Coordinates of C-alpha atoms in Angstrom, one line a residue:
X1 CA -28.1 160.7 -62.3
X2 CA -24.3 160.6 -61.3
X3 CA -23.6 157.5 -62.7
X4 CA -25.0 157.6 -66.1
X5 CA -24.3 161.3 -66.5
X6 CA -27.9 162.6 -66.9
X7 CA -29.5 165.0 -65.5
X8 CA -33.0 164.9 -63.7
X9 CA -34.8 167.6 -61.8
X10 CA -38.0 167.3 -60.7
X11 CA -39.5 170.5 -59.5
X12 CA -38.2 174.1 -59.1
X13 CA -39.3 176.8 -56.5
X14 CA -38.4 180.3 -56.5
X15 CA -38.8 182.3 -53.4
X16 CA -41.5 184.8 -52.6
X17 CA -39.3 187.7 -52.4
X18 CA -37.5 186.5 -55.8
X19 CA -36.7 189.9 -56.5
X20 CA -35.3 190.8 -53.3
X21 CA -33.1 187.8 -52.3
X22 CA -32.6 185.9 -55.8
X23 CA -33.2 182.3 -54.0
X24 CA -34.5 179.4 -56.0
X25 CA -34.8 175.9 -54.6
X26 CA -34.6 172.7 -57.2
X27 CA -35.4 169.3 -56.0
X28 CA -33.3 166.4 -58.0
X29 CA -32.7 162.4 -58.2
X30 CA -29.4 163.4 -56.8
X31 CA -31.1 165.5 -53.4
X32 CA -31.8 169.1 -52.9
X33 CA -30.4 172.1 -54.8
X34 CA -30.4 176.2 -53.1
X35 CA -29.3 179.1 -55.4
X36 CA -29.4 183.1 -53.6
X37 CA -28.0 184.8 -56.6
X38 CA -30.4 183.6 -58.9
X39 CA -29.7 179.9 -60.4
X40 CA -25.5 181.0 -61.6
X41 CA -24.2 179.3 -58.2
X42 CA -26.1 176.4 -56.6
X43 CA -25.6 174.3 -53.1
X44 CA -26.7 170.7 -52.9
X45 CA -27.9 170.5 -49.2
X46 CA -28.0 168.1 -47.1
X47 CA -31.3 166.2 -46.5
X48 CA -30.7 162.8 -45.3
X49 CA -27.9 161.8 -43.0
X50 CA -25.0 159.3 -44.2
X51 CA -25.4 156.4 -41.8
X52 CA -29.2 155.8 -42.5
X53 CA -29.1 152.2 -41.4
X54 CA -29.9 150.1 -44.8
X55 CA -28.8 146.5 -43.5
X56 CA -28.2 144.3 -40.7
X57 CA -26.3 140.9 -41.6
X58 CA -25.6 138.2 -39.0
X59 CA -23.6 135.6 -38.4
X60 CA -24.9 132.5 -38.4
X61 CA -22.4 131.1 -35.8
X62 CA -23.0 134.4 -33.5
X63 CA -23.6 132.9 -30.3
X64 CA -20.1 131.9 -30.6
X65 CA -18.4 134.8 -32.7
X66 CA -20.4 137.5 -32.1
X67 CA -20.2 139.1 -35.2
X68 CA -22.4 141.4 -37.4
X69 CA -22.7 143.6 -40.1
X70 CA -24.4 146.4 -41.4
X71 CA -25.0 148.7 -44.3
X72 CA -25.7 152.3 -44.2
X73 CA -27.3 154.9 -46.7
X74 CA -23.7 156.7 -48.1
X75 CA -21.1 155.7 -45.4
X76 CA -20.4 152.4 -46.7
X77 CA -20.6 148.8 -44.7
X78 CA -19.2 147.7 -41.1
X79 CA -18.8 144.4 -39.3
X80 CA -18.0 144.1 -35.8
X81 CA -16.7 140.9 -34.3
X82 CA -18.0 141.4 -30.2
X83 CA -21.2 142.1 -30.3
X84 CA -21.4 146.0 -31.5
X85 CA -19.0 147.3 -29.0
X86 CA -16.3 148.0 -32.1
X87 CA -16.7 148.4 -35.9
X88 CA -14.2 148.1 -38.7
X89 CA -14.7 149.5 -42.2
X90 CA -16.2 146.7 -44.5
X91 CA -16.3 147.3 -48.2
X92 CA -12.7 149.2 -48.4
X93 CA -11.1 147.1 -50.9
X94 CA -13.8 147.2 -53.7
X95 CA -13.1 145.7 -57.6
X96 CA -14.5 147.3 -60.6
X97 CA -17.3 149.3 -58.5
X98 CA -16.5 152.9 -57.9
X99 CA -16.5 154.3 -54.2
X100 CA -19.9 156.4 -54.9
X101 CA -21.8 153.3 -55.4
X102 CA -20.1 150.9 -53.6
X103 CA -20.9 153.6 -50.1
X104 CA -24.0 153.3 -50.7
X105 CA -26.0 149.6 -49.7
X106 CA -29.1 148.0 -49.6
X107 CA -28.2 144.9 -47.7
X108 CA -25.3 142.9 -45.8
X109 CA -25.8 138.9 -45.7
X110 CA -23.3 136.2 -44.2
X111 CA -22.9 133.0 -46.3
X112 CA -25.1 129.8 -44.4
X113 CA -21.7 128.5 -44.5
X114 CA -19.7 131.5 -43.1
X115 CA -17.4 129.9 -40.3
X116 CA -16.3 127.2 -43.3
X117 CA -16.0 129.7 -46.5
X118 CA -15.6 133.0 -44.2
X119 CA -18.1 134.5 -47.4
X120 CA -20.0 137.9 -46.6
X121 CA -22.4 139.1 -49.7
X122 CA -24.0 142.7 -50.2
X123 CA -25.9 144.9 -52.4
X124 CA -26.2 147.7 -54.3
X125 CA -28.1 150.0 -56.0
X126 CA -27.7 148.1 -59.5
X127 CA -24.7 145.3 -58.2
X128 CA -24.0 142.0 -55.8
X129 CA -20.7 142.3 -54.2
X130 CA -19.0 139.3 -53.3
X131 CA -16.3 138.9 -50.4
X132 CA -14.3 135.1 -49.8
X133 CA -12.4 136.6 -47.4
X134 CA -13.8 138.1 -44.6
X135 CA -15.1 140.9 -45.9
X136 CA -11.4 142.3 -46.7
X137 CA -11.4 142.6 -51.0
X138 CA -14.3 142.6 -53.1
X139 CA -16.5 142.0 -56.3
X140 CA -18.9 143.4 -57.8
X141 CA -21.3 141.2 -60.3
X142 CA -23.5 143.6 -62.2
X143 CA -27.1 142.5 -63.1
X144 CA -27.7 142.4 -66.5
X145 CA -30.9 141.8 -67.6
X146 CA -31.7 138.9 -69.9
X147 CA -31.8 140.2 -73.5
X148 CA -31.8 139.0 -77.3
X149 CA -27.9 139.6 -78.2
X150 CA -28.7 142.5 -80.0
X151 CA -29.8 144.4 -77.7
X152 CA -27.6 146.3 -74.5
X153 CA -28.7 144.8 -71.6
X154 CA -29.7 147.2 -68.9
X155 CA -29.3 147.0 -65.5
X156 CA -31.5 145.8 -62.5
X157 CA -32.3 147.8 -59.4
X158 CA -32.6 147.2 -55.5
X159 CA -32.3 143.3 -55.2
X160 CA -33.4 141.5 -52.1
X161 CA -31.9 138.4 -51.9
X162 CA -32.3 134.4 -50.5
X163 CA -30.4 131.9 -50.2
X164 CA -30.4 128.3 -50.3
X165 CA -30.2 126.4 -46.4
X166 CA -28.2 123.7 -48.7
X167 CA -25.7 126.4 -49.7
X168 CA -22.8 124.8 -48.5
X169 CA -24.2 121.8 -51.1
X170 CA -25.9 123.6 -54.2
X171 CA -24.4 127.5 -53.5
X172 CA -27.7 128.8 -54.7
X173 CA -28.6 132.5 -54.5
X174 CA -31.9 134.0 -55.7
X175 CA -32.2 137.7 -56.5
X176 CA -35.6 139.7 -57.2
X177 CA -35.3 142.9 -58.6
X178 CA -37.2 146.6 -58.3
X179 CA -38.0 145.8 -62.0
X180 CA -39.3 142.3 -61.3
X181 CA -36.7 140.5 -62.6
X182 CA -35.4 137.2 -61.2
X183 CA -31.7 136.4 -60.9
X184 CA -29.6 133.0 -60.2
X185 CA -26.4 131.9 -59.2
X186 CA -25.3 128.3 -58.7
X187 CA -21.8 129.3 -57.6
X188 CA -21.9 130.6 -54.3
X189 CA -22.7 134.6 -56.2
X190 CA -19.6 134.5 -58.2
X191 CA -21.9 134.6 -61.6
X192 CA -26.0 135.4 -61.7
X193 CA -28.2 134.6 -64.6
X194 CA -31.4 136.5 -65.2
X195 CA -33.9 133.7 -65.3
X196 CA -37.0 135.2 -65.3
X197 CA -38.8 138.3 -65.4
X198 CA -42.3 138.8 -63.7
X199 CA -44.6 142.2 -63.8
X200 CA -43.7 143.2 -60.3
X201 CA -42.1 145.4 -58.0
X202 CA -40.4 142.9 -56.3
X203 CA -39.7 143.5 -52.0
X204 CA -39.2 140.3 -50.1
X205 CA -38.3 137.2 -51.3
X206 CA -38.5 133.4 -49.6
X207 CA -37.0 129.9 -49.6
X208 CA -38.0 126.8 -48.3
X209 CA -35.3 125.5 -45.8
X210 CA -35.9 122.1 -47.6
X211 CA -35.3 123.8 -51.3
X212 CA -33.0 121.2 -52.5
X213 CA -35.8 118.6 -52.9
X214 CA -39.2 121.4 -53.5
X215 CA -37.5 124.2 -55.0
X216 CA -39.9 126.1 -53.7
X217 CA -39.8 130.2 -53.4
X218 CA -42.1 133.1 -52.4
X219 CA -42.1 137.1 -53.2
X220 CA -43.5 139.5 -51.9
X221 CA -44.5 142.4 -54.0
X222 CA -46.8 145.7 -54.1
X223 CA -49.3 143.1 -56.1
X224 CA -49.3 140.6 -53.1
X225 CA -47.9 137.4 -52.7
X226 CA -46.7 135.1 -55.2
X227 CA -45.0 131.3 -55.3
X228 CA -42.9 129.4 -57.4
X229 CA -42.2 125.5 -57.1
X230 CA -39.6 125.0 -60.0
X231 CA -36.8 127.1 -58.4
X232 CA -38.0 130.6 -59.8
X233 CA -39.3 129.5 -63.8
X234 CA -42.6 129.9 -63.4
X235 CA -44.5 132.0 -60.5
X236 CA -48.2 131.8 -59.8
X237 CA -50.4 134.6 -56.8
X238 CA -51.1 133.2 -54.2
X239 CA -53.6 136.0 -52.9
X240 CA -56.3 134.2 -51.7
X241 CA -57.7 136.2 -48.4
X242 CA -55.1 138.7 -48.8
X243 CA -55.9 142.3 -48.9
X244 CA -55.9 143.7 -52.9
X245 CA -53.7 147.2 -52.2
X246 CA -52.4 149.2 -54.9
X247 CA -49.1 150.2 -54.4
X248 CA -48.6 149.0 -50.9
X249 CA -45.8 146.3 -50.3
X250 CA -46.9 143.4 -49.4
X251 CA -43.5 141.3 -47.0
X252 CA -43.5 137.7 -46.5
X253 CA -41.7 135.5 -44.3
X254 CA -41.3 131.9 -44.5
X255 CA -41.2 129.4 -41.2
X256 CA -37.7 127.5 -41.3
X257 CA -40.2 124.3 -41.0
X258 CA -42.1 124.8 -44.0
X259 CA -41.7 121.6 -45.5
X260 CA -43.8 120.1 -42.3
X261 CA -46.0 122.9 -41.2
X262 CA -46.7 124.9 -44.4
X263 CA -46.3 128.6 -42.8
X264 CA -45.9 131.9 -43.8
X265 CA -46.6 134.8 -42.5
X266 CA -47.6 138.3 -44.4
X267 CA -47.2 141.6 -43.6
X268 CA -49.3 144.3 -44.9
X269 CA -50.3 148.1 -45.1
X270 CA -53.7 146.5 -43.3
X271 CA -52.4 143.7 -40.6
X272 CA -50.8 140.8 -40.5
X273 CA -52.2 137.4 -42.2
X274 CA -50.8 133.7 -42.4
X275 CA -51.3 131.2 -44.6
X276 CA -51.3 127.2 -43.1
X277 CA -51.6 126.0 -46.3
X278 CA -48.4 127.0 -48.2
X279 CA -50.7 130.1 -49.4
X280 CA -53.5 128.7 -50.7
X281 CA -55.6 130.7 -48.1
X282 CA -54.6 133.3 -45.8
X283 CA -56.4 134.4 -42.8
X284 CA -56.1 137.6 -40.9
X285 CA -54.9 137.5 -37.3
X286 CA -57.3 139.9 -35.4
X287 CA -57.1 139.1 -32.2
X288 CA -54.8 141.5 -30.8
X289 CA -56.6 145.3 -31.4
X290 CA -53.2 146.6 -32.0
X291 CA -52.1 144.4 -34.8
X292 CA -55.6 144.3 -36.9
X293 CA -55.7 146.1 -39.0
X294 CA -52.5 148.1 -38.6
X295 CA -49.6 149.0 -41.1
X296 CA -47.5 146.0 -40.5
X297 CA -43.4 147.6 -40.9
X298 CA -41.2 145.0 -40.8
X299 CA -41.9 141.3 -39.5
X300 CA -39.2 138.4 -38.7
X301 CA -39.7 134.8 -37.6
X302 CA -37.6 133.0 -35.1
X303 CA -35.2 130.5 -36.8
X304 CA -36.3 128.3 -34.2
X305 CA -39.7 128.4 -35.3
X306 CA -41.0 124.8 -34.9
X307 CA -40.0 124.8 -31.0
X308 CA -40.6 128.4 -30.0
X309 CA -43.4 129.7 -32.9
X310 CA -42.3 132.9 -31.8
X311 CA -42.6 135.7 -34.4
X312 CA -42.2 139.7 -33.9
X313 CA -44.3 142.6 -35.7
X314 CA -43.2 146.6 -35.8
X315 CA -46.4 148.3 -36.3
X316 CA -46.6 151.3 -37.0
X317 CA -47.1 154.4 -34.5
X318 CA -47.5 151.2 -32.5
X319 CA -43.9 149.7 -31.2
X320 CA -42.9 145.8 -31.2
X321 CA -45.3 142.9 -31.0
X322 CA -44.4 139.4 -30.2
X323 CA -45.9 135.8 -30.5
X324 CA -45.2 132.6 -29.0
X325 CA -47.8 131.0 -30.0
X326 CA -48.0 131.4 -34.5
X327 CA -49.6 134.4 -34.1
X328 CA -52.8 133.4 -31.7
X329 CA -52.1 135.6 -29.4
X330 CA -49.4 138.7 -29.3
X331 CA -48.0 141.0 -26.4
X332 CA -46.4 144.2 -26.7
X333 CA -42.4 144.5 -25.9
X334 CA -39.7 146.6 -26.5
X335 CA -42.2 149.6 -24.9
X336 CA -38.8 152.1 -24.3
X337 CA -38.4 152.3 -27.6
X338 CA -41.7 153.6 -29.2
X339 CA -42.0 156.0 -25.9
X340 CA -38.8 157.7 -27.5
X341 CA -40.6 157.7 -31.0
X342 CA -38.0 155.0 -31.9
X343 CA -39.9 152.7 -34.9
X344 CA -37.7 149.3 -36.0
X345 CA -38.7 150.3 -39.9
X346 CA -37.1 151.4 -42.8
X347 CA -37.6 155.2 -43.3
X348 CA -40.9 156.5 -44.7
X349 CA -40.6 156.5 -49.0
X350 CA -36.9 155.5 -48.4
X351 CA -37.3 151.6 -48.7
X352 CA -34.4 149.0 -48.9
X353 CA -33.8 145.4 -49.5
X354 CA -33.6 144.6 -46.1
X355 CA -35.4 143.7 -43.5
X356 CA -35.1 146.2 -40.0
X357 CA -35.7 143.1 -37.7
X358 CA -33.5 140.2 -37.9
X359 CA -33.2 137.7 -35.1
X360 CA -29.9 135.8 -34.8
X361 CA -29.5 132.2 -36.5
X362 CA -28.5 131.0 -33.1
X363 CA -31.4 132.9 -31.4
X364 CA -32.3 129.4 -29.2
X365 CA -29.3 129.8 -27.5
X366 CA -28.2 134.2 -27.2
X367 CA -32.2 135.1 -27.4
X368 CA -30.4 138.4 -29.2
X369 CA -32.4 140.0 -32.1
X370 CA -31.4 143.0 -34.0
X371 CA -33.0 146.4 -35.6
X372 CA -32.7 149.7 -36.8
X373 CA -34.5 152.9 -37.0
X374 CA -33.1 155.4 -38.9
X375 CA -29.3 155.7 -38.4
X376 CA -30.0 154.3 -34.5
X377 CA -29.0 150.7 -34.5
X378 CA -30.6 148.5 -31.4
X379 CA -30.1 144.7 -29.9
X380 CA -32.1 143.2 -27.8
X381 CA -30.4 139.7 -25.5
X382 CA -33.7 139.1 -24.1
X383 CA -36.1 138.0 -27.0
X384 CA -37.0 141.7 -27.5
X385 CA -38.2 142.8 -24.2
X386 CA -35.5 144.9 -23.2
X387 CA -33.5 147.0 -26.2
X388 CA -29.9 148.7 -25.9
X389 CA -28.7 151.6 -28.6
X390 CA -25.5 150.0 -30.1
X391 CA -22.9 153.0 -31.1
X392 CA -22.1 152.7 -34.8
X393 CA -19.1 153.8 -36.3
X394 CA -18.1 157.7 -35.5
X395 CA -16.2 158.0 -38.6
X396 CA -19.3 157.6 -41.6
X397 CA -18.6 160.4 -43.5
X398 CA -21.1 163.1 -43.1
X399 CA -21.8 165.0 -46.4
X400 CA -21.4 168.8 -46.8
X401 CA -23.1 171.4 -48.9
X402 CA -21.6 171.0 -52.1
X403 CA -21.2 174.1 -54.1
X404 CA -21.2 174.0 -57.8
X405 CA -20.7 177.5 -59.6
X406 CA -22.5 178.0 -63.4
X407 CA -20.5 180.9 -65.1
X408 CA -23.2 183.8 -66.9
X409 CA -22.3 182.6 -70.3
X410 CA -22.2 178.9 -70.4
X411 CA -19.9 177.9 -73.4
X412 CA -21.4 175.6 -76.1
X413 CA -19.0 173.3 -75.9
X414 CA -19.7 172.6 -72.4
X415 CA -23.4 171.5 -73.5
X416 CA -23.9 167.6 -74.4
X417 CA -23.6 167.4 -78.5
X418 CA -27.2 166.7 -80.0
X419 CA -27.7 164.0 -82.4
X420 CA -29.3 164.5 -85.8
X421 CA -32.9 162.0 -85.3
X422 CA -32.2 159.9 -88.1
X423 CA -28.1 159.2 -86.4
X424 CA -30.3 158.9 -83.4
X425 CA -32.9 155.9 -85.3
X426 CA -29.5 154.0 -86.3
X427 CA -27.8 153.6 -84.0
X428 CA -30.8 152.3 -81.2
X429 CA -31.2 148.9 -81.3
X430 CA -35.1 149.4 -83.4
X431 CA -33.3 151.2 -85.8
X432 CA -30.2 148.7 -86.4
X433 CA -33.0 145.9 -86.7
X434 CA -35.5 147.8 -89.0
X435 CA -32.8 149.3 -91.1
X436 CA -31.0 146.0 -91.5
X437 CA -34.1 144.6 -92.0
X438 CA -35.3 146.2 -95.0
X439 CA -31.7 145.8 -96.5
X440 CA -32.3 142.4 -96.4
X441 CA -35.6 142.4 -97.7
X442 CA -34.4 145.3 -100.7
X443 CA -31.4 142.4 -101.5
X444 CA -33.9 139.6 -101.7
X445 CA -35.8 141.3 -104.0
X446 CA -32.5 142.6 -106.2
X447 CA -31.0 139.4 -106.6
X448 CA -34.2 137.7 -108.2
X449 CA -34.5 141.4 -110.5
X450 CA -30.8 140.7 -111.7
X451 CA -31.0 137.1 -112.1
X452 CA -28.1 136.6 -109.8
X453 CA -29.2 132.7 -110.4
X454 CA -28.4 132.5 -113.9
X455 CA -24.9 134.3 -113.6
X456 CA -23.8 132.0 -110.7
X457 CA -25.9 129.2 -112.0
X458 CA -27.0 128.2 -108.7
X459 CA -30.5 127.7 -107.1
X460 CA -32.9 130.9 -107.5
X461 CA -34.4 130.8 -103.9
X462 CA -31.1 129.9 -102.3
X463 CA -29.2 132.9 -104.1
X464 CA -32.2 135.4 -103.1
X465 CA -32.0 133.9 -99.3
X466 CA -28.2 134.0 -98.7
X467 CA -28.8 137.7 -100.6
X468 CA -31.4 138.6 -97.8
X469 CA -29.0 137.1 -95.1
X470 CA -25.8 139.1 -96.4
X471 CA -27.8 142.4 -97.0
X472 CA -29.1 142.0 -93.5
X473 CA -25.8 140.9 -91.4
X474 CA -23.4 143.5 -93.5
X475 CA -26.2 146.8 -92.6
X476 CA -26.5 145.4 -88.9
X477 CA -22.8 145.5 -88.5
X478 CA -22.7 149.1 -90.1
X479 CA -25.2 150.4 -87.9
X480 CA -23.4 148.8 -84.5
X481 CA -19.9 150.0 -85.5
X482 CA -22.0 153.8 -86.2
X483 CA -23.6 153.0 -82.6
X484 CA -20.0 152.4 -80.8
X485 CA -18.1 155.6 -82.7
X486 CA -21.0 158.1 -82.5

């Protein structure tokens, strides 16, 4: 609503005692709205705090540079280089992105090939920021939908994102969208092109570690699980034994020995499954009372997966679960933290594009895994038995009630100028098609009614053609040039 300048409330409230104390509450895209003097001076509240964890990136060198990263809800992006013990500002220097969107992420990721191209990536709302250097400037790629040229594109929203284990060979980033669409980039995130777009909500996507020979991917969306084996073109459900749950996210996560062992695991609103098959069939894992059956929040898999087949589970009301064994067996850890009522899960009807949970790449040798709940950020050095509170950064801005102050008699100049309905019709991209259309058609039928062949003496059907063409192309551009000054 900020950023496009359009208003959108969804419900209004006034109080019981209206009369007495003039207070009305209105609920918006942008947060919560309180009036006491009956709707002429308004405060937006504060609902949610700023440093709502969104993200946690890490290194993939960390057992020897000990750094990580994370996003929050409105206070921006942090990276520490020991651990957690310190934090320093990470999206300050930010390119053609303004500060009210760049604050606010969905996900911090380190380039596969971090200690060579010192790359950090992260997302937005609507935008992939780029960093080559450290996480010290920025850019932001907007992503654009893929549209005929005459149409604006629009933009995508909340990408998740996976990357190629070849990166340092084919720099290959995959993007699924909120809106289903599917982006590409081939350089290392410096360009993306929207290659497909698929009729989901789109929430976790997957890559084969051996992706430069299968080109192989998996989503995960609130219709279940589907697969694509020609790097993203095409994409096929691959449901089979999973539970059929209307709008319930469905998160996959793929062993890093796939191209051997065909794994992956799925995480749902009614327990956990896993497919041996590549997701041909999936089967339930039941044998642990606490995991069947259960609202599955956030599952990661050890990168070391083919020696340790260790994967962890946050279940809901439940705490941490963890296998050593692909999921025959599970035991509960982590117990401290569900005894303070502390879930590793994004917060309830506030998801984000990343996942809570995220073990280190060089988990084999530090045994550290990482999570969040809420704006608490937590590591464990231990495999996930044991869990310390990490202190984020004291200086996230926290917002203040905001107030904005409507004057008795709004002037008319101050409200948005309304456009006739037939301006409106030419100048949307329907209208500039139709209307252009029929001009072509109305000079086809001209140029044949004035004999336009016998004056130029040329051929009759080419002269009514290039007519139709000319009409067309000459009431197109009229239309756009009355779309860009109106």
């Amino acid at each position: 609503a900020d950023e496009f300048k359009l208003p959108h409330f969804t419900n209004v409230i006034t109080s019981p005692k209206f009369s007495d104390d003039q207070t009305i509450f209105l609920s918006a895209f942008s947060g919560l709205f309180k009036s006491t003097d009956g709707g002429f001076n308004w405060q937006e509240m504060v609902t949610l705090p700023a440093n709502i964890l969104t993200g946690i990136g890490i290194s993939p060198n960390y057992d020897k540079d000990a750094t990580a990263a994370i996003g929050t809800y409105i206070g921006g992006g942090f990276i520490s280089k020991d651990g957690g013990l310190n934090w320093q500002p990470l999206l300050q220097k930010m390119k053609n992105l303004p500060p009210e969107i760049s604050s606010r992420l969905y996900a911090v990721i380190f380039s596969p090939n971090y200690s060579q191209d010192r790359t950090i990536f992260a997302t937005t709302w609507q935008h992939f920021l780029r960093s080559g250097d450290d996480g010290k400037n920025w850019k932001a790629i907007p992503l654009t939908k893929r549209k005929f040229w005459i149409f604006q594109g629009e933009l995508s929203k909340k990408p998740v994102v996976a990357i190629s284990s070849n990166f340092a060979k084919d720099k290959t980033i995959y993007l699924g969208t909120e809106q289903g669409d599917i982006f590409l980039s081939t350089d290392g995130g410096k360009s993306f092109s929207n290659i497909n777009s698929v009729p989901l909500e789109i929430n976790s996507l997957a890559i084969s570690s051996n992706f430069l020979n299968d080109k192989t991917l998996y989503l995960g969306s609130l219709n279940g699980a589907y697969n694509s084996v020609d790097g993203g073109n095409n994409w096929q459900a691959v449901n089979r034994g999973l539970p059929q749950l209307k709008k319930q996210q469905t998160k996959i996560v793929i062993s890093p020995d796939f191209p051997r062992d065909r794994t992956l695991f799925a995480g749902t609103a009614v327990g956990l499954f896993k497919t041996h098959d590549a997701g041909e069939t999936w089967l339930q894992l039941t044998k642990n009372p606490q995991i069947k059956g259960n609202y599955i929040e956030a599952i990661a898999i050890s990168p070391n997966y083919a020696q340790d087949h260790t994967l962890i589970a946050s279940v809901r009301g439940k705490g941490l679960f963890k296998t050593t064994d692909g999921g025959n067996s599970f035991t509960a850890i982590g117990k401290k933290l569900i005894d303070n009522n502390y879930l590793l899960s994004h917060m309830r009807d506030f998801q984000v594009a990343a996942n809570p949970l995220e073990f280190s790449p060089t988990y084999a040798n530090d045994r550290t895994i990482y999570g969040f709940s809420a704006n608490k950020l937590f590591k464990s050095e231990d495999g996930g038995d044991n869990w310390q509170l990490i202190v984020t950064p004291a200086n996230i801005p926290t917002p203040k009630d905001t107030t904005y102050v409507l004057p008795a008699s709004v002037q008319s100049e101050a409200q948005p100028t309304k456009k006739s309905p037939i301006i409106t019709f030419f100048i949307s991209p329907f209208g500039r098609l139709t209307v252009a259309s029929l001009a072509g058609l109305l000079s086809y039928i001209l140029a044949g009614y004035f004999n336009l062949d016998k004056r130029l003496n040329w051929n009759k059907q080419t002269i009514k053609l290039g007519s139709a063409v000319a009409g067309f192309i000459v009431v197109f551009l009229v239309c756009w040039g009355l779309a860009i000054f109106v």
